[in-house]
Amino acid sequence: MILVTGGAGFIGANFVLDWIANSDEPVVNLDKLTYAGNLETLASLKGNPKHIFVQGDIGDSALVDRLLAEHKPRAVVNFAAESHVDRSIHGPEDFVQTNVLGTFRLLESVRGFWSALPAEQKSAFRFLHVSTDEVYGSLSKTDPAFTEENKYEPNSPYSASKAASDHLVRAWHHTYGLPVLTTNCSNNYGPFHFPEKLIPLMIVNALAGKNLPVYGDGMQVRDWLYVKDHCSAIRRVLEAGKLGETYNVGGWNEKPNIEIVNTVCALLDELRPRNDGKPYKEQITYVTDRPGHDRRYAIDARKLEAELGWKPAETFDTGIRKTVEWYLANSEWVRNVQSGAYREWVEKQYDNSTKAAA
Ligand code: NAD
Ligand code: TYD
């Protein structure tokens, strides 16, 4: 039995679905079901005894203590977080609450449970913390990609809160001996991605005939990894990672945002052409930049490849095609996540979307 937190979100749900498809080991899935948590993503697991879903907060110590005592997991994989940079700029408090305080409380509950385990189970236990490359800050065009040795220089409320959580995890290992592992991954994309993030937003807006809002000059670089490859990396680190170590996860796919948007447009031109025959890229609109926008992220994943033999299965070309096809085939999932709360967010964030960037 493993305990997954945040398993109704984008990456956590992909992880749970893949885990249950490939293993007999059951999963307890603890998720608060914020706007980003979506049980519809897990609909295929309905009635499956290998999946136990519990709605709740990682910061609810009484609940987490009870779940640990009842299910006695051999590992905890912590995905639960507030994850959207733009939201962290509008309202950082939820990020501190869940990513910092929530992780702290979860660590304390896990420490209490782990300390009381018999020796053999104690040494086999793992706490895997899922983090981001954004903790390393921003690179210039010519800087080498982030390695695990880069110092932490977070720039947004989101990345600062994730950096804080990584530090807590590290300290719980050094101080209390908790058997932890941390992964720092680049930008994910793929099925079940909430359409507030770049790639799903562009697909959804393009199909709806809306503007495709590109921040600033669109030349910010991100390193993209297909979500299933992130999940396979986490499984591998959980299986064979060295205690207390951190592992960067990335796909060697650095691309400027405008190239991503053009690629999505070209795939849609091919797979679902516009009724008027015009290209989707006509919908691209440059909008005011994100404050403090990090210019470039790039991950050096050689440690994970060399020490644990992990490699991504998808190239960017194969992964992005699968992703666009998935969104075309799952319009109902998209419609259902576009709730009232989602529409309010879009209005708040993109009220200036017709304003040209300075
Ligand atoms: P997401 O926002 O899609 O999902 C987060 C999930 O956590 C949601 O289901 C939400 O309901 C749940 N949650 C939020 N607060 C909670 C709380 N207090 N208690 C319990 N559950 C709570 O995020 P994601 O994109 O799936 O990211 C998952 C993890 O991976 C995060 O820790 C994020 O920092 C990290 N990460 C994400 C990316 C990316 O590109 N999306 C890249 C690297 C690392
Ligand atoms: P995002 O998907 O929010 O991930 P992150 O900020 O964690 O990297 O954004 C990816 C990149 O796309 C980032 O440089 C911001 C940019 N972006 C836009 O240009 N327009 C948008 O509407 C969004 C959501 C993001």
Coordinates of C-alpha atoms and ligand atoms in Angstrom, one line a residue:
M1 CA 0.0 0.0 0.0
I2 CA 1.2 3.5 -0.8
L3 CA -0.3 6.8 0.2
V4 CA -0.4 9.4 -2.6
T5 CA -1.3 13.0 -1.8
G6 CA -2.8 15.3 -4.5
G7 CA -3.7 12.3 -6.6
A8 CA -6.8 14.0 -8.2
G9 CA -4.6 16.7 -9.8
F10 CA -2.9 16.6 -13.1
I11 CA 0.3 14.7 -12.3
G12 CA -0.9 12.9 -9.2
A13 CA -3.9 11.4 -11.1
N14 CA -1.7 10.3 -14.0
F15 CA 0.6 8.7 -11.5
V16 CA -2.3 6.9 -9.7
L17 CA -3.8 5.7 -13.0
D18 CA -0.4 4.4 -14.2
W19 CA 0.4 2.8 -10.9
I20 CA -2.8 0.9 -10.6
A21 CA -2.5 -0.2 -14.3
N22 CA 1.0 -1.6 -13.7
S23 CA 0.9 -2.9 -10.1
D24 CA -1.1 -4.9 -7.7
E25 CA -0.2 -2.6 -4.8
P26 CA -3.2 -0.5 -3.7
V27 CA -3.2 3.3 -3.4
V28 CA -4.7 5.5 -0.7
N29 CA -5.3 8.9 -2.5
L30 CA -5.6 11.9 -0.2
D31 CA -6.7 15.0 -2.0
K32 CA -8.4 18.2 -0.8
L33 CA -10.2 18.6 -4.1
T34 CA -9.4 22.3 -4.6
Y35 CA -10.3 23.8 -8.0
A36 CA -7.4 21.7 -9.5
G37 CA -8.5 18.4 -8.1
N38 CA -10.9 16.5 -10.3
L39 CA -12.5 13.1 -9.5
E40 CA -13.7 12.8 -13.0
T41 CA -10.0 12.2 -14.0
L42 CA -10.2 9.1 -11.8
A43 CA -13.6 7.9 -13.0
S44 CA -12.1 4.7 -14.6
L45 CA -11.1 3.6 -11.0
K46 CA -14.6 3.7 -9.7
G47 CA -15.3 0.5 -7.7
N48 CA -11.7 -0.6 -8.0
P49 CA -10.6 -1.9 -4.6
K50 CA -7.0 -1.0 -5.3
H51 CA -7.9 2.8 -5.1
I52 CA -9.1 4.3 -1.9
F53 CA -10.0 8.0 -2.3
V54 CA -10.1 10.3 0.8
Q55 CA -11.0 13.9 0.5
G56 CA -8.9 15.9 2.9
D57 CA -6.0 18.3 3.6
I58 CA -2.4 17.2 4.0
G59 CA -2.3 19.8 6.8
D60 CA -5.1 18.0 8.7
S61 CA -2.8 16.1 11.1
A62 CA -5.6 14.1 12.8
L63 CA -6.8 12.8 9.4
V64 CA -3.3 12.0 8.1
D65 CA -2.4 10.3 11.4
R66 CA -5.5 8.2 11.1
L67 CA -4.9 7.2 7.5
L68 CA -1.3 6.2 8.3
A69 CA -2.3 4.1 11.3
E70 CA -5.2 2.5 9.4
H71 CA -3.5 1.7 6.0
K72 CA 0.2 1.4 7.1
P73 CA 1.6 2.5 3.8
R74 CA 5.2 1.5 2.9
A75 CA 5.6 4.9 1.1
V76 CA 4.1 8.4 0.8
V77 CA 4.4 10.2 -2.5
N78 CA 3.6 13.9 -2.0
F79 CA 2.1 15.7 -5.0
A80 CA -0.3 17.9 -3.1
A81 CA 0.4 21.5 -3.7
E82 CA -0.9 24.8 -5.1
S83 CA 0.8 24.7 -8.5
H84 CA 0.0 27.7 -10.7
V85 CA 2.5 30.6 -10.8
D86 CA -0.1 33.2 -12.0
R87 CA -2.5 32.3 -9.1
S88 CA 0.4 32.6 -6.7
I89 CA 1.0 36.1 -7.8
H90 CA -2.7 37.0 -7.3
G91 CA -3.0 35.1 -3.9
P92 CA 0.1 33.8 -2.4
E93 CA -1.4 32.8 1.0
D94 CA -2.9 29.5 -0.2
F95 CA 0.6 28.6 -1.5
V96 CA 2.2 29.2 1.9
Q97 CA -0.6 27.3 3.6
T98 CA -0.5 24.1 1.6
N99 CA 3.0 24.0 0.2
V100 CA 4.9 25.1 3.3
L101 CA 2.6 24.5 6.3
G102 CA 0.9 21.5 4.7
T103 CA 4.1 19.8 3.9
F104 CA 5.4 20.5 7.4
R105 CA 2.4 18.9 9.0
L106 CA 2.5 16.0 6.6
L107 CA 6.2 15.5 7.5
E108 CA 5.4 15.5 11.2
S109 CA 2.6 13.0 10.8
V110 CA 4.8 10.7 8.7
R111 CA 7.7 11.1 11.1
G112 CA 5.4 10.0 14.0
F113 CA 4.2 7.0 12.0
W114 CA 7.6 6.0 10.7
S115 CA 9.4 6.3 14.1
A116 CA 7.1 3.7 15.6
L117 CA 7.5 1.1 12.8
P118 CA 9.4 -2.1 13.4
A119 CA 13.0 -2.0 12.2
E120 CA 12.6 -3.7 8.9
Q121 CA 9.6 -1.7 7.8
K122 CA 11.3 1.4 9.1
S123 CA 14.3 1.0 6.9
A124 CA 12.1 0.1 3.8
F125 CA 9.9 3.2 4.2
R126 CA 10.1 6.1 1.8
F127 CA 8.7 9.7 1.7
L128 CA 9.0 11.0 -1.9
H129 CA 8.5 14.7 -2.3
V130 CA 7.6 15.9 -5.8
S131 CA 9.0 19.3 -6.6
T132 CA 9.9 21.6 -9.5
D133 CA 12.8 23.0 -11.4
E134 CA 11.5 26.5 -10.6
V135 CA 13.2 26.4 -7.2
Y136 CA 16.5 27.0 -9.0
G137 CA 15.4 30.4 -10.4
S138 CA 15.9 31.7 -13.9
L139 CA 18.8 31.0 -16.4
S140 CA 20.2 33.3 -19.0
K141 CA 20.3 32.0 -22.6
T142 CA 23.9 30.6 -22.3
D143 CA 23.8 29.2 -18.7
P144 CA 24.2 25.5 -18.4
A145 CA 21.0 23.6 -17.5
F146 CA 20.2 23.2 -13.7
T147 CA 21.9 20.3 -12.0
E148 CA 21.2 19.1 -8.5
E149 CA 24.1 21.3 -7.3
N150 CA 22.5 24.6 -8.4
K151 CA 21.6 26.8 -5.5
Y152 CA 18.0 27.6 -4.8
E153 CA 17.0 31.0 -6.1
P154 CA 13.1 30.9 -6.3
N155 CA 11.5 34.0 -7.8
S156 CA 7.7 33.6 -7.6
P157 CA 5.5 33.0 -4.6
Y158 CA 4.9 29.5 -6.0
S159 CA 8.6 28.6 -6.4
A160 CA 9.5 30.1 -3.1
S161 CA 6.8 28.0 -1.3
K162 CA 8.0 24.9 -3.1
A163 CA 11.6 25.7 -2.2
A164 CA 10.6 26.0 1.4
S165 CA 8.9 22.6 1.3
D166 CA 12.0 21.1 -0.3
H167 CA 14.1 22.5 2.6
L168 CA 11.8 21.1 5.2
V169 CA 12.0 17.6 3.5
R170 CA 15.8 17.9 3.5
A171 CA 15.9 18.9 7.1
W172 CA 13.6 16.1 8.2
H173 CA 16.1 13.7 6.7
H174 CA 19.2 15.3 8.2
T175 CA 17.7 15.9 11.6
Y176 CA 15.3 13.0 12.2
G177 CA 16.6 10.5 9.7
L178 CA 13.3 10.3 7.8
P179 CA 14.0 8.3 4.6
V180 CA 13.2 11.0 2.0
L181 CA 13.7 11.4 -1.7
T182 CA 13.0 14.6 -3.7
T183 CA 12.5 15.0 -7.4
N184 CA 12.7 18.4 -9.2
C185 CA 11.0 18.2 -12.5
S186 CA 10.6 20.5 -15.5
N187 CA 7.2 21.6 -17.0
N188 CA 4.9 18.7 -17.6
Y189 CA 2.2 18.4 -20.3
G190 CA -0.2 15.7 -21.3
P191 CA -3.7 14.3 -20.6
F192 CA -5.9 15.8 -17.7
H193 CA -3.9 19.0 -17.5
F194 CA -6.0 21.8 -16.1
P195 CA -6.6 24.4 -18.8
E196 CA -5.1 27.3 -16.9
K197 CA -1.6 26.2 -17.9
L198 CA 0.0 27.1 -21.2
I199 CA -0.5 24.0 -23.4
P200 CA -4.1 23.0 -22.5
L201 CA -5.1 26.7 -22.4
M202 CA -3.9 27.2 -25.9
I203 CA -5.7 24.0 -27.2
V204 CA -9.0 24.9 -25.4
N205 CA -8.9 28.6 -26.5
A206 CA -8.0 27.8 -30.1
L207 CA -10.9 25.4 -30.4
A208 CA -13.3 28.0 -28.8
G209 CA -12.2 30.7 -31.3
K210 CA -10.6 32.7 -28.5
N211 CA -7.4 34.6 -28.3
L212 CA -4.2 32.7 -27.5
P213 CA -2.6 34.9 -24.9
V214 CA 1.2 34.9 -25.1
Y215 CA 2.9 36.7 -22.3
G216 CA 5.5 39.4 -23.2
D217 CA 7.6 38.5 -26.2
G218 CA 6.9 34.8 -26.0
M219 CA 10.6 34.0 -25.9
Q220 CA 10.7 32.6 -22.4
V221 CA 12.1 29.1 -22.5
R222 CA 10.7 26.1 -20.6
D223 CA 11.9 22.5 -20.7
W224 CA 8.9 20.2 -21.4
L225 CA 8.3 16.6 -20.2
Y226 CA 5.4 14.3 -21.1
V227 CA 3.6 13.6 -17.8
K228 CA 3.8 9.8 -18.2
D229 CA 7.6 10.2 -18.3
H230 CA 7.5 12.2 -15.1
C231 CA 5.5 9.4 -13.5
S232 CA 7.9 6.7 -14.6
A233 CA 10.8 8.8 -13.2
I234 CA 9.0 9.0 -9.8
R235 CA 8.4 5.2 -9.8
R236 CA 12.1 4.7 -10.5
V237 CA 13.3 7.0 -7.8
L238 CA 10.9 5.5 -5.3
E239 CA 12.2 2.1 -6.2
A240 CA 16.0 2.8 -6.3
G241 CA 16.7 6.4 -5.3
K242 CA 19.4 7.0 -2.7
L243 CA 18.0 8.2 0.6
G244 CA 18.2 12.0 1.1
E245 CA 19.2 12.6 -2.5
T246 CA 17.5 14.9 -5.0
Y247 CA 17.0 14.0 -8.6
N248 CA 16.3 16.4 -11.5
V249 CA 13.8 15.1 -14.0
G250 CA 13.6 16.5 -17.5
G251 CA 13.3 15.6 -21.2
W252 CA 15.9 17.8 -22.9
N253 CA 13.1 19.7 -24.6
E254 CA 13.9 23.3 -24.2
K255 CA 11.5 25.5 -26.2
P256 CA 10.4 29.1 -26.3
N257 CA 6.7 29.6 -25.5
I258 CA 5.9 31.0 -28.9
E259 CA 7.2 27.8 -30.5
I260 CA 5.0 25.7 -28.3
V261 CA 2.0 27.8 -29.2
N262 CA 2.8 27.6 -33.0
T263 CA 3.2 23.8 -32.7
V264 CA -0.2 23.4 -31.0
C265 CA -1.7 25.6 -33.7
A266 CA -0.1 23.6 -36.5
L267 CA -1.4 20.3 -35.0
L268 CA -4.9 21.7 -34.7
D269 CA -4.7 22.9 -38.3
E270 CA -4.0 19.3 -39.3
L271 CA -6.3 17.5 -36.9
R272 CA -9.3 19.9 -36.5
P273 CA -9.0 22.7 -39.1
R274 CA -10.9 25.9 -38.6
N275 CA -14.2 26.1 -40.4
D276 CA -13.0 29.2 -42.3
G277 CA -9.8 27.4 -43.4
K278 CA -7.6 30.0 -41.8
P279 CA -4.7 28.9 -39.5
Y280 CA -5.2 28.9 -35.7
K281 CA -2.0 31.0 -35.3
E282 CA -4.1 34.0 -36.4
Q283 CA -5.6 33.8 -32.8
I284 CA -2.2 34.5 -31.1
T285 CA -2.3 37.7 -29.1
Y286 CA 0.7 39.1 -27.2
V287 CA -0.4 40.3 -23.8
T288 CA 1.2 42.0 -20.8
D289 CA 4.0 39.9 -19.3
R290 CA 3.7 38.0 -16.0
P291 CA 5.4 40.1 -13.2
G292 CA 8.9 38.7 -12.4
H293 CA 8.6 36.2 -15.3
D294 CA 11.5 33.7 -15.2
R295 CA 13.2 33.8 -18.6
R296 CA 14.5 30.3 -18.9
Y297 CA 14.4 26.9 -17.2
A298 CA 16.4 23.9 -18.3
I299 CA 17.0 20.6 -16.6
D300 CA 20.1 18.5 -16.6
A301 CA 18.7 15.0 -15.9
R302 CA 22.0 13.1 -16.3
K303 CA 22.1 12.0 -12.6
L304 CA 18.8 10.2 -12.9
E305 CA 19.8 8.7 -16.2
A306 CA 23.3 7.6 -15.1
E307 CA 22.5 6.4 -11.5
L308 CA 19.0 5.0 -12.0
G309 CA 18.9 4.3 -15.7
W310 CA 15.7 6.4 -16.3
K311 CA 15.0 7.8 -19.8
P312 CA 11.9 9.5 -21.1
A313 CA 9.8 7.4 -23.6
E314 CA 8.4 10.4 -25.5
T315 CA 10.1 13.0 -27.6
F316 CA 8.4 16.4 -27.6
D317 CA 6.9 15.7 -31.1
T318 CA 5.3 12.4 -30.0
G319 CA 4.1 13.8 -26.7
I320 CA 2.6 17.0 -28.0
R321 CA 0.7 15.1 -30.7
K322 CA -0.7 12.6 -28.2
T323 CA -1.7 15.6 -26.0
V324 CA -3.6 17.5 -28.7
E325 CA -5.3 14.3 -29.8
W326 CA -6.3 13.6 -26.1
Y327 CA -7.9 17.0 -25.8
L328 CA -9.8 16.6 -29.1
A329 CA -11.1 13.2 -27.9
N330 CA -12.0 14.4 -24.4
S331 CA -14.0 17.6 -24.9
E332 CA -16.4 16.6 -22.2
W333 CA -13.7 16.4 -19.5
V334 CA -12.6 19.9 -20.6
R335 CA -16.2 21.2 -20.5
N336 CA -16.7 19.9 -17.0
V337 CA -13.6 21.4 -15.5
Q338 CA -14.6 24.8 -16.9
S339 CA -16.8 25.5 -13.9
G340 CA -17.9 28.8 -12.5
A341 CA -14.7 29.1 -10.5
Y342 CA -12.6 28.5 -13.6
R343 CA -14.4 31.2 -15.5
E344 CA -13.9 33.7 -12.7
W345 CA -10.2 33.0 -12.8
V346 CA -10.0 33.5 -16.5
E347 CA -11.7 36.9 -16.2
K348 CA -9.4 38.0 -13.5
Q349 CA -6.2 36.9 -15.2
Y350 CA -7.0 37.9 -18.8
D351 CA -9.0 41.1 -18.4
N352 CA -6.0 42.8 -20.2
S353 CA -5.7 40.1 -22.8
T354 CA -6.4 42.4 -25.7
K355 CA -3.8 44.9 -24.4
A356 CA -0.6 44.6 -26.5
A357 CA 2.6 43.9 -24.5
A358 CA 4.7 47.0 -23.8
Ligands
NAD1 P1 -2.3 20.4 -9.7 O1 -2.5 21.8 -9.3 O2 -2.9 19.9 -11.0 O3 -2.8 19.4 -8.6 C1 -2.6 19.6 -7.3 C2 -3.5 18.6 -6.5 O4 -3.3 18.8 -5.1 C3 -5.0 18.9 -6.7 O5 -5.7 17.7 -6.9 C4 -5.4 19.6 -5.4 O6 -6.8 19.3 -5.1 C5 -4.5 18.9 -4.4 N1 -4.3 19.7 -3.2 C6 -4.0 21.1 -3.1 N2 -3.9 21.4 -1.9 C7 -4.0 20.3 -1.1 C8 -4.0 20.1 0.3 N3 -3.7 21.1 1.2 N4 -4.2 18.8 0.7 C9 -4.4 17.8 -0.1 N5 -4.5 18.0 -1.5 C10 -4.3 19.2 -1.9 O7 -0.7 20.2 -9.7 P2 0.2 19.3 -10.6 O8 0.6 20.0 -11.9 O9 -0.4 17.9 -10.7 O10 1.5 19.2 -9.7 C11 1.7 18.2 -8.8 C12 3.0 18.4 -8.0 O11 4.0 18.4 -9.0 C13 3.1 19.7 -7.3 O12 3.7 19.5 -6.1 C14 3.9 20.6 -8.2 O13 4.6 21.5 -7.5 C15 4.8 19.5 -8.9 N6 5.3 19.8 -10.2 C16 4.5 20.2 -11.2 C17 5.0 20.5 -12.5 C18 4.1 20.8 -13.6 O14 4.6 21.1 -14.7 N7 2.7 20.8 -13.5 C19 6.3 20.3 -12.7 C20 7.2 19.9 -11.7 C21 6.7 19.7 -10.4
TYD2 P1 2.7 27.7 -17.1 O1 2.0 26.7 -17.9 O2 1.8 28.6 -16.3 O3 3.9 27.1 -16.3 P2 5.1 27.8 -15.5 O4 4.8 29.2 -15.3 O5 5.0 27.0 -14.2 O6 6.3 27.6 -16.3 O7 3.4 28.7 -18.2 C1 4.4 28.2 -19.0 C2 5.0 29.3 -19.8 O8 3.9 29.9 -20.6 C3 5.4 30.5 -18.9 O9 6.6 31.0 -19.4 C4 4.3 31.5 -18.9 C5 3.7 31.3 -20.3 N1 2.3 31.5 -20.5 C6 1.8 32.4 -21.5 O10 2.6 33.0 -22.3 N2 0.4 32.6 -21.6 C7 -0.5 32.0 -20.8 O11 -1.7 32.2 -20.9 C8 0.0 31.1 -19.7 C9 -0.9 30.4 -18.8 C10 1.4 30.9 -19.6

